Coordinates of C-alpha atoms and ligand atoms in Angstrom, one line a residue:
X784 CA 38.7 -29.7 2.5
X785 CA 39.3 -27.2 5.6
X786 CA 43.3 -27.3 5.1
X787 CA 44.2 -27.9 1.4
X788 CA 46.4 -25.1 -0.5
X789 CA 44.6 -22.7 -1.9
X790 CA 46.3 -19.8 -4.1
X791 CA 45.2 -16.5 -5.3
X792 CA 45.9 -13.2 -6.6
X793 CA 45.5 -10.7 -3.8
X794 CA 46.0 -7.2 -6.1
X795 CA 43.4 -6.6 -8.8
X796 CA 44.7 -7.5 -12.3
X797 CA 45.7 -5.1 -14.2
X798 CA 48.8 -2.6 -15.1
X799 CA 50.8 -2.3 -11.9
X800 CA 54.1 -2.3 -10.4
X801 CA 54.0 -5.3 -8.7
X802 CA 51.5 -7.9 -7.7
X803 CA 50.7 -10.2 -4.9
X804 CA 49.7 -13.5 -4.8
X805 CA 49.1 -16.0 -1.6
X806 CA 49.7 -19.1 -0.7
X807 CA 48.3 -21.1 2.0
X808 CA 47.4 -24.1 3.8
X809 CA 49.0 -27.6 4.6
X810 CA 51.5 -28.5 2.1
X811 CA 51.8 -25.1 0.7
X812 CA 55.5 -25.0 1.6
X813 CA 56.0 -28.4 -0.5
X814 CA 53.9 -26.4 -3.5
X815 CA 55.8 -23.8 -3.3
X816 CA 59.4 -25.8 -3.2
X817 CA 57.7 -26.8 -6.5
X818 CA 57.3 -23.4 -8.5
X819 CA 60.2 -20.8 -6.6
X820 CA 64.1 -21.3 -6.9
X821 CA 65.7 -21.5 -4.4
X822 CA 63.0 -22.0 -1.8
X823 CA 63.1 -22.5 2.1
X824 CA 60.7 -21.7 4.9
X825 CA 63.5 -20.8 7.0
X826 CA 64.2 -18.2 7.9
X827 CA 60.4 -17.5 8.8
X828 CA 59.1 -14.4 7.5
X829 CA 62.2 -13.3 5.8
X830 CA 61.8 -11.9 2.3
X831 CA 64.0 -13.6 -0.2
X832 CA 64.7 -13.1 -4.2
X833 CA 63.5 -15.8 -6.2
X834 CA 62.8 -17.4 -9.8
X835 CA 59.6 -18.9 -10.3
X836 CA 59.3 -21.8 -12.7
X837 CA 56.6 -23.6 -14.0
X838 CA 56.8 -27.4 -12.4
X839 CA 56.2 -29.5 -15.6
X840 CA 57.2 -27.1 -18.8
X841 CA 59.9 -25.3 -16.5
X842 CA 59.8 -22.2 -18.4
X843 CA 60.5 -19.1 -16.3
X844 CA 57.7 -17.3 -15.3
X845 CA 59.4 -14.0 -13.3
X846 CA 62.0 -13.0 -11.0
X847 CA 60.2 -12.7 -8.0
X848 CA 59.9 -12.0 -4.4
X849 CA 58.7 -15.1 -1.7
X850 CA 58.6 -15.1 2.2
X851 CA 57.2 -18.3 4.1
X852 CA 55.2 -17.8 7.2
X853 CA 55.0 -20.9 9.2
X854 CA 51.6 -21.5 11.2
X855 CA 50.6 -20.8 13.0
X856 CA 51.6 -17.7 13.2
X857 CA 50.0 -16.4 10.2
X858 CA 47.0 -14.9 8.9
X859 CA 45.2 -18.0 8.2
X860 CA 46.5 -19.7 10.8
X861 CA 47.8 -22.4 8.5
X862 CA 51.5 -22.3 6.7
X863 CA 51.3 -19.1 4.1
X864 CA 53.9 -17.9 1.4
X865 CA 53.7 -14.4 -0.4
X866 CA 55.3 -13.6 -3.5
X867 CA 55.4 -10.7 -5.0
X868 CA 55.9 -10.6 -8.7
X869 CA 56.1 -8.2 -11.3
X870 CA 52.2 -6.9 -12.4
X871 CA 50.3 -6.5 -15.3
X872 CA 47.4 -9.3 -16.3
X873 CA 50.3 -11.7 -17.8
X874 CA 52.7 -12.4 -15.3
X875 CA 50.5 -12.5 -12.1
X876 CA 48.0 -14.9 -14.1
X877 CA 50.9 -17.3 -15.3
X878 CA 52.6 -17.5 -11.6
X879 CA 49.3 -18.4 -10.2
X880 CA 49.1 -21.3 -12.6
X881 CA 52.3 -22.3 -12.2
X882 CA 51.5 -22.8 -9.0
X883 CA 48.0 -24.7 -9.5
X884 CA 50.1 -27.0 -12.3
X885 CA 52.1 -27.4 -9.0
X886 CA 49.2 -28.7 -6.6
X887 CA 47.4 -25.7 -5.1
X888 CA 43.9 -24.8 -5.7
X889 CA 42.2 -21.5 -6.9
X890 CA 40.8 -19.9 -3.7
X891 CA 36.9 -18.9 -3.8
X892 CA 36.6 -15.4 -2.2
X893 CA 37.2 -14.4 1.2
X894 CA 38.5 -18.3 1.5
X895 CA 41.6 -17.2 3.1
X896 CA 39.9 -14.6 5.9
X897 CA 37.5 -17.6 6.2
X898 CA 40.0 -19.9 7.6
X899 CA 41.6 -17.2 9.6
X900 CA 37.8 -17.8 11.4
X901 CA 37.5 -21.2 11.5
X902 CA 41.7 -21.0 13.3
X903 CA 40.6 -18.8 15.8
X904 CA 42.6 -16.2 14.5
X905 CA 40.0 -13.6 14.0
X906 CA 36.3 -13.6 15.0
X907 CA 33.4 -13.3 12.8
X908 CA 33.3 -9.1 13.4
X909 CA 36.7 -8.5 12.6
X910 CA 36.2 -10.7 9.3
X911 CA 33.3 -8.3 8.4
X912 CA 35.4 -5.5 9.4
X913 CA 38.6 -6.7 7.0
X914 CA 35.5 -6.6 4.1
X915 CA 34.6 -3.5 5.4
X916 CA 38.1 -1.3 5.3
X917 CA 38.8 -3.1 1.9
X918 CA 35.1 -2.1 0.2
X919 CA 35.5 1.6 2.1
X920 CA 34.6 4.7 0.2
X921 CA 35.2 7.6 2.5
X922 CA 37.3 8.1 5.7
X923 CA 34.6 7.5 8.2
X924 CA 34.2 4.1 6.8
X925 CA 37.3 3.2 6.9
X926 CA 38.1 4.6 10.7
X927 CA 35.5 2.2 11.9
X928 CA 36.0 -1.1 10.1
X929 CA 39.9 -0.2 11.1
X930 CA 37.9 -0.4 14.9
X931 CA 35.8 -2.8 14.7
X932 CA 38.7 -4.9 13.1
X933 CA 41.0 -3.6 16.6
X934 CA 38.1 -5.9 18.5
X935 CA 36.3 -3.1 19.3
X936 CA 33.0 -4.4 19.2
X937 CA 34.5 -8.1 19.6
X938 CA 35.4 -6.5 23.3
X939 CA 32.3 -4.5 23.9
X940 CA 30.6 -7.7 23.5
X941 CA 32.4 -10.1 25.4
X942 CA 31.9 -7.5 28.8
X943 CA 28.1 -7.9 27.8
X944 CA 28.6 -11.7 28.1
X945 CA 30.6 -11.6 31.1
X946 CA 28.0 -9.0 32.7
X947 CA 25.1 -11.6 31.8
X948 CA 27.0 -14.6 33.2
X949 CA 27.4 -12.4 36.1
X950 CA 23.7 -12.0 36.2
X951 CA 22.9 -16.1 36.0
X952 CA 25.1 -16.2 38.9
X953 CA 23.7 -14.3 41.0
X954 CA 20.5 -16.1 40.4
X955 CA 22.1 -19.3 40.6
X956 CA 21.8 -18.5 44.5
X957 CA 18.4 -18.2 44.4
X958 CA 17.8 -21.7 42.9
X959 CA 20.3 -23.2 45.9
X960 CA 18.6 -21.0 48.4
X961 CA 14.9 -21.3 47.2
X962 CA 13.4 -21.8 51.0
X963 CA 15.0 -19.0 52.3
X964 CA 12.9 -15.6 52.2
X965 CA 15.9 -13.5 51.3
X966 CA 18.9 -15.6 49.8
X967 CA 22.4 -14.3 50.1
X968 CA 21.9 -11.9 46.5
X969 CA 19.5 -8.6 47.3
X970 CA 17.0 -8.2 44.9
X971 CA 18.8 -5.1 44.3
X972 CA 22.0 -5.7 43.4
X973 CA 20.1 -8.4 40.6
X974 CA 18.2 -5.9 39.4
X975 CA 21.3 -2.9 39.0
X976 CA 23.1 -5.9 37.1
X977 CA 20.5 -6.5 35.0
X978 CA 19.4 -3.0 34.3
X979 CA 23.5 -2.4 33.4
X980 CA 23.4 -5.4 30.8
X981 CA 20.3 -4.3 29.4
X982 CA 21.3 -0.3 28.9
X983 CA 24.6 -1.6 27.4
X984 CA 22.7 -3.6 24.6
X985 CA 20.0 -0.9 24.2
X986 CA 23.0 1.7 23.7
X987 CA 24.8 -0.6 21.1
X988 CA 21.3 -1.4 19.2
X989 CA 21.0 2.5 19.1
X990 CA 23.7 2.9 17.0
X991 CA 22.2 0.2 14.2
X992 CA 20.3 3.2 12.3
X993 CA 23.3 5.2 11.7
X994 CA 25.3 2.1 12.0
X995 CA 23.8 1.0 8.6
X996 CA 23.9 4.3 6.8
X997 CA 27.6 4.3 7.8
X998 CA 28.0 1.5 5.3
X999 CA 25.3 2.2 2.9
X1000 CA 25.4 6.0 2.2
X1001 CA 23.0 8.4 3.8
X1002 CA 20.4 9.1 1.2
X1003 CA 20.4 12.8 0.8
X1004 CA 17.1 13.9 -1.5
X1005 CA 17.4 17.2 -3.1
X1006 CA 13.7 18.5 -3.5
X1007 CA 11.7 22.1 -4.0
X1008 CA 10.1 24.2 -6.9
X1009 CA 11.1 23.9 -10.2
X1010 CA 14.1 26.4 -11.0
X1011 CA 15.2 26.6 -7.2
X1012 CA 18.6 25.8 -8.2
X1013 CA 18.8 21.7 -7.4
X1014 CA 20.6 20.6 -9.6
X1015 CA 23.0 23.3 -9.5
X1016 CA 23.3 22.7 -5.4
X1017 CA 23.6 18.9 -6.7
X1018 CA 26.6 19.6 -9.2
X1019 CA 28.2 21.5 -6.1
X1020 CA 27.8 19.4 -3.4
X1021 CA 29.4 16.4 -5.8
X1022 CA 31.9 18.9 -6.9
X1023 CA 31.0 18.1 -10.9
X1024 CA 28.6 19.1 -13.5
X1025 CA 26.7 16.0 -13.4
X1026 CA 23.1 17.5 -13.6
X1027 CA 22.3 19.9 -16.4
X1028 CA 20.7 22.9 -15.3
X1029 CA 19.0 25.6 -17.2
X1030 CA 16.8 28.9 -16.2
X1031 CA 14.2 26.9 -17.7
X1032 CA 11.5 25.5 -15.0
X1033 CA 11.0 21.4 -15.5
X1034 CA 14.4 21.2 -16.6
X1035 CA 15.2 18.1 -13.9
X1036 CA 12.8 14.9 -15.3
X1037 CA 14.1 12.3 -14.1
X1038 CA 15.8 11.5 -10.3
X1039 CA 19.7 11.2 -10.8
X1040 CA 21.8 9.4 -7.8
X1041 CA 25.2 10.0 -7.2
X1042 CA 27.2 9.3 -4.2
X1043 CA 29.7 11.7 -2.7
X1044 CA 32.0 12.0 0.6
X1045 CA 30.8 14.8 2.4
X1046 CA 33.4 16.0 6.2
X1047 CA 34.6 12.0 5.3
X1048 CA 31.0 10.3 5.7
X1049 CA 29.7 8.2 2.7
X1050 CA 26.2 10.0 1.1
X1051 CA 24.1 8.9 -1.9
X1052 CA 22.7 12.6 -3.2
X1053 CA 19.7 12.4 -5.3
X1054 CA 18.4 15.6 -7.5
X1055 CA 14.4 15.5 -8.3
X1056 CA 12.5 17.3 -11.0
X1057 CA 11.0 20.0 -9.1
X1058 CA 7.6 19.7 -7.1
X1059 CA 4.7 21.5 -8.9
X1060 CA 1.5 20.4 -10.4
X1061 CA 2.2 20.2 -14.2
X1062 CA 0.4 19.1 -17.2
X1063 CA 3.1 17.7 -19.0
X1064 CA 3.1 13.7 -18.8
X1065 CA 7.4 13.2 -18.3
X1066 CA 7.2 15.8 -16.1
X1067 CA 4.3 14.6 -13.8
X1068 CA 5.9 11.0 -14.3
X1069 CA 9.4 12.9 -12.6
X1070 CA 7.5 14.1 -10.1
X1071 CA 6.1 10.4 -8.9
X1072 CA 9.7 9.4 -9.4
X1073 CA 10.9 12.3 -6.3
X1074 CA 7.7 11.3 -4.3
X1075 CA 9.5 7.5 -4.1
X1076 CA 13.3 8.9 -3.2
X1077 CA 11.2 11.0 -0.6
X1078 CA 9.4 8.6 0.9
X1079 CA 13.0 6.5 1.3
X1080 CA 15.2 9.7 1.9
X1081 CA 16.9 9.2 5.6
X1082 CA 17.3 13.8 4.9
X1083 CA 15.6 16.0 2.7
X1084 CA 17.3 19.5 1.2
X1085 CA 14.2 21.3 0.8
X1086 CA 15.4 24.4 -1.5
X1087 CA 13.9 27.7 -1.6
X1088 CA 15.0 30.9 -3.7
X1089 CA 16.6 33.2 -1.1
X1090 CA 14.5 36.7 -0.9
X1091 CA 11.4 34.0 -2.1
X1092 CA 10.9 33.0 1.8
X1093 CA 7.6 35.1 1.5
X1094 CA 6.4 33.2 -1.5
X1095 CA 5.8 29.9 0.3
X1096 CA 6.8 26.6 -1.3
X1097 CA 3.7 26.0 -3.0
X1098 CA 0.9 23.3 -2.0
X1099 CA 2.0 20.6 -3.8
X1100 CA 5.8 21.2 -2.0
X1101 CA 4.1 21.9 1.4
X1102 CA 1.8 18.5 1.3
X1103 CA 5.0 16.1 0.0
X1104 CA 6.8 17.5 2.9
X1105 CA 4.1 17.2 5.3
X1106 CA 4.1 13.2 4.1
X1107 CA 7.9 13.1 4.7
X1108 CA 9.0 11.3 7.9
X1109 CA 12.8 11.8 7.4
X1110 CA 14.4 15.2 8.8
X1111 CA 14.1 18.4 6.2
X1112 CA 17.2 20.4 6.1
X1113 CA 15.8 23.7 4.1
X1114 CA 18.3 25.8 2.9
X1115 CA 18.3 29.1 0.5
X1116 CA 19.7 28.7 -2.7
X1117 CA 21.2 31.8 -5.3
X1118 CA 22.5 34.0 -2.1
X1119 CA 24.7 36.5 -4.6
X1120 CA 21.3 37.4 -5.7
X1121 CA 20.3 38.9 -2.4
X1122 CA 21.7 42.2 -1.7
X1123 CA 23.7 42.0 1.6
X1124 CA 23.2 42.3 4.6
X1125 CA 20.6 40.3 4.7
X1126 CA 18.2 39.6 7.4
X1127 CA 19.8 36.9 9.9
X1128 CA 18.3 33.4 9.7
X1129 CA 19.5 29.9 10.5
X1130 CA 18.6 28.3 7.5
X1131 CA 21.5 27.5 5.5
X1132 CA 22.0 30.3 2.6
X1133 CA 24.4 29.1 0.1
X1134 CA 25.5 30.4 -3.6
X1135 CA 26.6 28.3 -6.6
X1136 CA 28.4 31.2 -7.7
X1137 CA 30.3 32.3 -5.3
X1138 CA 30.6 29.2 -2.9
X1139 CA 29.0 31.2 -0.2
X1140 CA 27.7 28.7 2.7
X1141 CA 28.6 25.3 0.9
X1142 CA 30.6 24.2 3.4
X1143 CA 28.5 25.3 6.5
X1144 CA 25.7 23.1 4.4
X1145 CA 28.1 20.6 3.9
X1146 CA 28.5 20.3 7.7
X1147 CA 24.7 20.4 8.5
X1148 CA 24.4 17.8 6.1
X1149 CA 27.4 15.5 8.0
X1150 CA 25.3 16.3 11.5
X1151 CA 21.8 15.7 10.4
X1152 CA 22.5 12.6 8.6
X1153 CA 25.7 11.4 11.5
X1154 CA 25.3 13.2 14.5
X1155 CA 25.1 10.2 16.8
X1156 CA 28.4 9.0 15.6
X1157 CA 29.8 12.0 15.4
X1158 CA 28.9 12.4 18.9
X1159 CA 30.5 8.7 19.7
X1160 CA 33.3 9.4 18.4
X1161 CA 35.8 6.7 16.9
X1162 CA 36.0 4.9 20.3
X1163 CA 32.8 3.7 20.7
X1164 CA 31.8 0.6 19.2
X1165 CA 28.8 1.0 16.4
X1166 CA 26.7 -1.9 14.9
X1167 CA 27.1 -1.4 11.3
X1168 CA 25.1 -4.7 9.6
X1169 CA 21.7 -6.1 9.9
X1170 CA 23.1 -9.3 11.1
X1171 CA 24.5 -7.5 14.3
X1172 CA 21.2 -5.4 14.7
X1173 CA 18.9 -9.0 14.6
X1174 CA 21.5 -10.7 17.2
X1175 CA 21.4 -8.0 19.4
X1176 CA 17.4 -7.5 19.3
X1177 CA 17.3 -11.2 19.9
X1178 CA 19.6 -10.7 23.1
X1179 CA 17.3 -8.2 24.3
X1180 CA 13.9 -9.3 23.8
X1181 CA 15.7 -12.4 26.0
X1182 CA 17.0 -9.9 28.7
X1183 CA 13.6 -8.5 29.4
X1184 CA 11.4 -11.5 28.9
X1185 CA 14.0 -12.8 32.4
X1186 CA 13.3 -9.6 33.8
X1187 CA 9.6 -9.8 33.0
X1188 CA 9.1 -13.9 34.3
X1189 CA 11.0 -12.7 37.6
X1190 CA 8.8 -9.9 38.4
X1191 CA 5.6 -12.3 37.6
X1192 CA 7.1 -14.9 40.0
X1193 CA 8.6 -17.4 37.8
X1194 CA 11.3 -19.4 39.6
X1195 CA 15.0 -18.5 39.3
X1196 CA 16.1 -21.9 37.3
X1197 CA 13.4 -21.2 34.7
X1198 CA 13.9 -17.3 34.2
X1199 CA 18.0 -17.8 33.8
X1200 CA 17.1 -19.9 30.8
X1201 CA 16.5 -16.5 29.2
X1202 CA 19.4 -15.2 30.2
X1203 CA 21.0 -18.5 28.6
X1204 CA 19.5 -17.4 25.6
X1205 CA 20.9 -14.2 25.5
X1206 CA 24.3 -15.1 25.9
X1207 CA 23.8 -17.6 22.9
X1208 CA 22.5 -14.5 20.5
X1209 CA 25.4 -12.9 21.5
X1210 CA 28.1 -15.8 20.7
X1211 CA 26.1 -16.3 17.0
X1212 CA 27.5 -12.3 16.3
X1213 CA 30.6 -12.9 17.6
X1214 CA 31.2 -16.1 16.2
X1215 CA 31.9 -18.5 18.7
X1216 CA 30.4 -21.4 16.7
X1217 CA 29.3 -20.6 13.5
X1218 CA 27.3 -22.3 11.1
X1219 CA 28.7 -22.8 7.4
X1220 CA 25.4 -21.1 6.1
X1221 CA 26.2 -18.1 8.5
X1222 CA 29.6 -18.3 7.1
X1223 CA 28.5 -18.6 3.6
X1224 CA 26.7 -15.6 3.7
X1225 CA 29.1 -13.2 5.5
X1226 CA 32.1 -14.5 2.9
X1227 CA 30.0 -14.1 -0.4
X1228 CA 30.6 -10.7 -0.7
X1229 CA 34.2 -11.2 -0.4
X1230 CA 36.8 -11.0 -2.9
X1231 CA 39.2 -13.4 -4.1
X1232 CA 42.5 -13.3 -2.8
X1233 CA 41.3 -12.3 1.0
Ligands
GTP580 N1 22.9 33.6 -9.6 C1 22.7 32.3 -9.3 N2 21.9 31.5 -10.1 C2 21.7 30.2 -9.8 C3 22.2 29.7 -8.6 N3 21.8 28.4 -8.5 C4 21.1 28.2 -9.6 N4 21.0 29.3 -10.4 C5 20.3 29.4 -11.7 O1 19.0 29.1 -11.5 C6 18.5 28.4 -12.6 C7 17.8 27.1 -12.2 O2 18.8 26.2 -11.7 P1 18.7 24.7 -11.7 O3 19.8 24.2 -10.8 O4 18.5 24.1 -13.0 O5 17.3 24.6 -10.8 P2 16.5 23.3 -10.5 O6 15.9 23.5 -9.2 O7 17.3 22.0 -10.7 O8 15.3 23.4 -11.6 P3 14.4 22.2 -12.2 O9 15.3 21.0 -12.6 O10 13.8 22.8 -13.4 O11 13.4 21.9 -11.2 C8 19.7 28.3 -13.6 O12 19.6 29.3 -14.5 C9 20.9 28.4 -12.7 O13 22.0 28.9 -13.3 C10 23.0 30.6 -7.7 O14 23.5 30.2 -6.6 N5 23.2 31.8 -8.1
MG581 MG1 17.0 20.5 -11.9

């Protein structure tokens, strides 16, 4: 049923001050007359002080506060009540049976965002974006759900569709026109629109890569000779002793992952037994384990021993790096050990011990890993999922197989089917008309109560 009531907790359980729970959908008004004392959805959106009682047993479940929103001006779109009641796991879970007992049914996640999408009251990419701000981790995550949820991307899109409907009508002259030599449209001014709508979608799909580690976690690999000081960099950079570290070469065996905010962007920092050829079976078995994280690293912090530079970083060291297609980041490690002044370099020397250079590292790290979007800003829209990367190839590959049957001669009725197509990938990420399996998937990672 697309409309029934449908009830949920919308604050974890747990020990709280307060918690929320939802109401919404047609009849959720008569469900809740059931369950709160006094109730009336008038005055709209007014909070009001209430006792909610269970319908049948009508024992007294909390003092409690309820406020009706009529659709269909409401977040679903469909009539929605909020009550607040007291928190903990007891009180929350007895008010939301109360008001199942009373006729509303247990929402599955993301139910209620869901038919905020199927009212027309948000679009497909603010939905993602509403999962997004809830499931953020560090500030830049949050800053670009917050817009992408403002219809940033929403709008960036619907200019591309206009520009491309612009485009089919333009060529909608040549198929009117087709005897004349030159119709009323210079080739021209086609080809400027098309070459605007296609630079717009290149720029957006040129965000996907950094797009996706946005909401992932740039994987940071922490690799060099044994006793280089990983793991201690690793403990700083996380701001914990999660690694143990020893003066002992081979200390590292095994690859440990831990994620950290680093200048507000999301990373996933990995410390590696240390590169060497070795003899000793956990050890060479840690070392297959760094080869993998390498090979999958989107940066590499190669250190090296400061006053070792001369030493080079060994063959085994210089071959995995060779093999590594992600960008190295080398920085010298145990600085305090140096005397100062040392000679000038531009790779990164930081200290454990004194917290020399950690932050300037910290800021490489932030650049290397996000300097498109740092470059962007927060204005510019970003493609953040692989379902907005596929959509936007598709609209592509469409864009330029129009351009390419025009320039091979292909008459104007059959190369705007192209463009038709492109406008269709385009509605798919926005949402225009959606699919339930589309729907399915974007809302399984939901949680309840949203
Ligand atoms: N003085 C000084 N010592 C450091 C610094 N960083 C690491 N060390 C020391 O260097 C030794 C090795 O440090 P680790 O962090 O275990 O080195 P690692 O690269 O993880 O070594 P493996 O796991 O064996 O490959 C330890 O005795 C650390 O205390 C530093 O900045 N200054
Ligand atoms: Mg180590």
């Amino acid at each position: 049923m697309l409309s029934d009531p449908i009830v949920a907790l919308a604050t974890p359980p747990g020990r709280s001050a307060l918690a929320l729970i939802r109401l919404s959908g047609r009849g959720a008004f008569d469900v809740a007359a059931r369950v709160l004392r006094p109730f009336r959805p008038e005055p709209a959106r007014t909070v009001r002080r209430v006792r909610l009682v269970h319908p049948t047993t009508g024992e007294v479940v909390d003092d409690a506060l309820a406020a009706a929103f009529p659709a269909p001006r409401t977040y679903t779109g469909d009539d929605l009540v909020e009550i607040s009641t007291h928190g903990g796991l007891l009180v929350p879970a007895a008010a939301v049976a109360a008001l199942v007992a009373a006729g509303a049914r247990p929402a599955a996640p993301g139910e209620f965002t869901r038919r905020a999408v199927l009212n027309g009251k948000l679009d497909l990419l603010q939905a993602e974006a509403t999962a997004d701000l809830i499931d953020a981790g560090a500030p830049a995550q949050a800053r670009r759900a917050l817009h992408q949820l403002d219809r940033g991307l929403s709008a960036r899109l619907e200019l591309l569709r206009a520009e491309l409907l612009e485009l089919e009508a333009l060529i909608a002259y040549d198929i009117d026109f087709p005897e004349e030599d030159e119709g009323p449209v210079s080739p021209e001014r086609v080809e400027r629109a098309w070459h605007a709508a296609r630079d717009r979608i290149a720029r957006l799909l040129a965000t996907a890569p950094e797009g996706a580690r946005l909401r992932e976690g740039a994987l940071v690999v922490i690799a060099g000779r044994p006793n280089a000081g990983k793991s201690s960099l690793f403990n700083a950079l996380l701001g914990i002793e999660r690694a143990i570290v020893t003066e002992i070469p081979g200390t590292t065996r095994d690859a440990i992952e831990a994620y950290a905010v680093i200048e507000g962007f999301p990373f996933r920092l990995v410390d590696t037994a240390g590169l060497r050829e070795s003899g000793d079976r956990v050890e060479r078995l840690g070392i297959e384990v760094s080869q993998k994280y390498l090979a999958a690293a989107d940066l590499i912090l190669f250190c090296e021993e400061a006053g070792e530079e001369g030493r080079g970083t060994g063959d085994e060291a210089e071959r995995f790096l060779a093999q590594c297609t992600a960008p190295v980041v080398v920085v010298r490690t145990k600085a305090d050990l140096v005397p100062v002044p040392r000679p000038s370099s531009l790779v990164p020397v930081v200290s454990v011990v004194t917290g020399e250079g950690l932050a300037e590292l910290k800021r490489r790290l932030a650049e290397v890993a996000f300097g498109r979007l740092l470059d962007l800003g927060d204005v510019e829209p970003v493609v953040t999922r692989a379902r907005h990367r596929t959509a936007l190839e598709r609209a592509l590959a469409e864009v330029e197989a129009f351009h390419a049957a025009r320039a091979g001669g292909v008459d104007a009725a059959a190369a705007a089917v192209h463009l038709r197509a492109a406008v269709g990938a385009l509605d798919d990420l926005i949402g225009v008309v959606t699919p339930d399996d589309v729907l399915d998937r974007v809302f399984a990672s939901f949680c309840v109560g949203k």
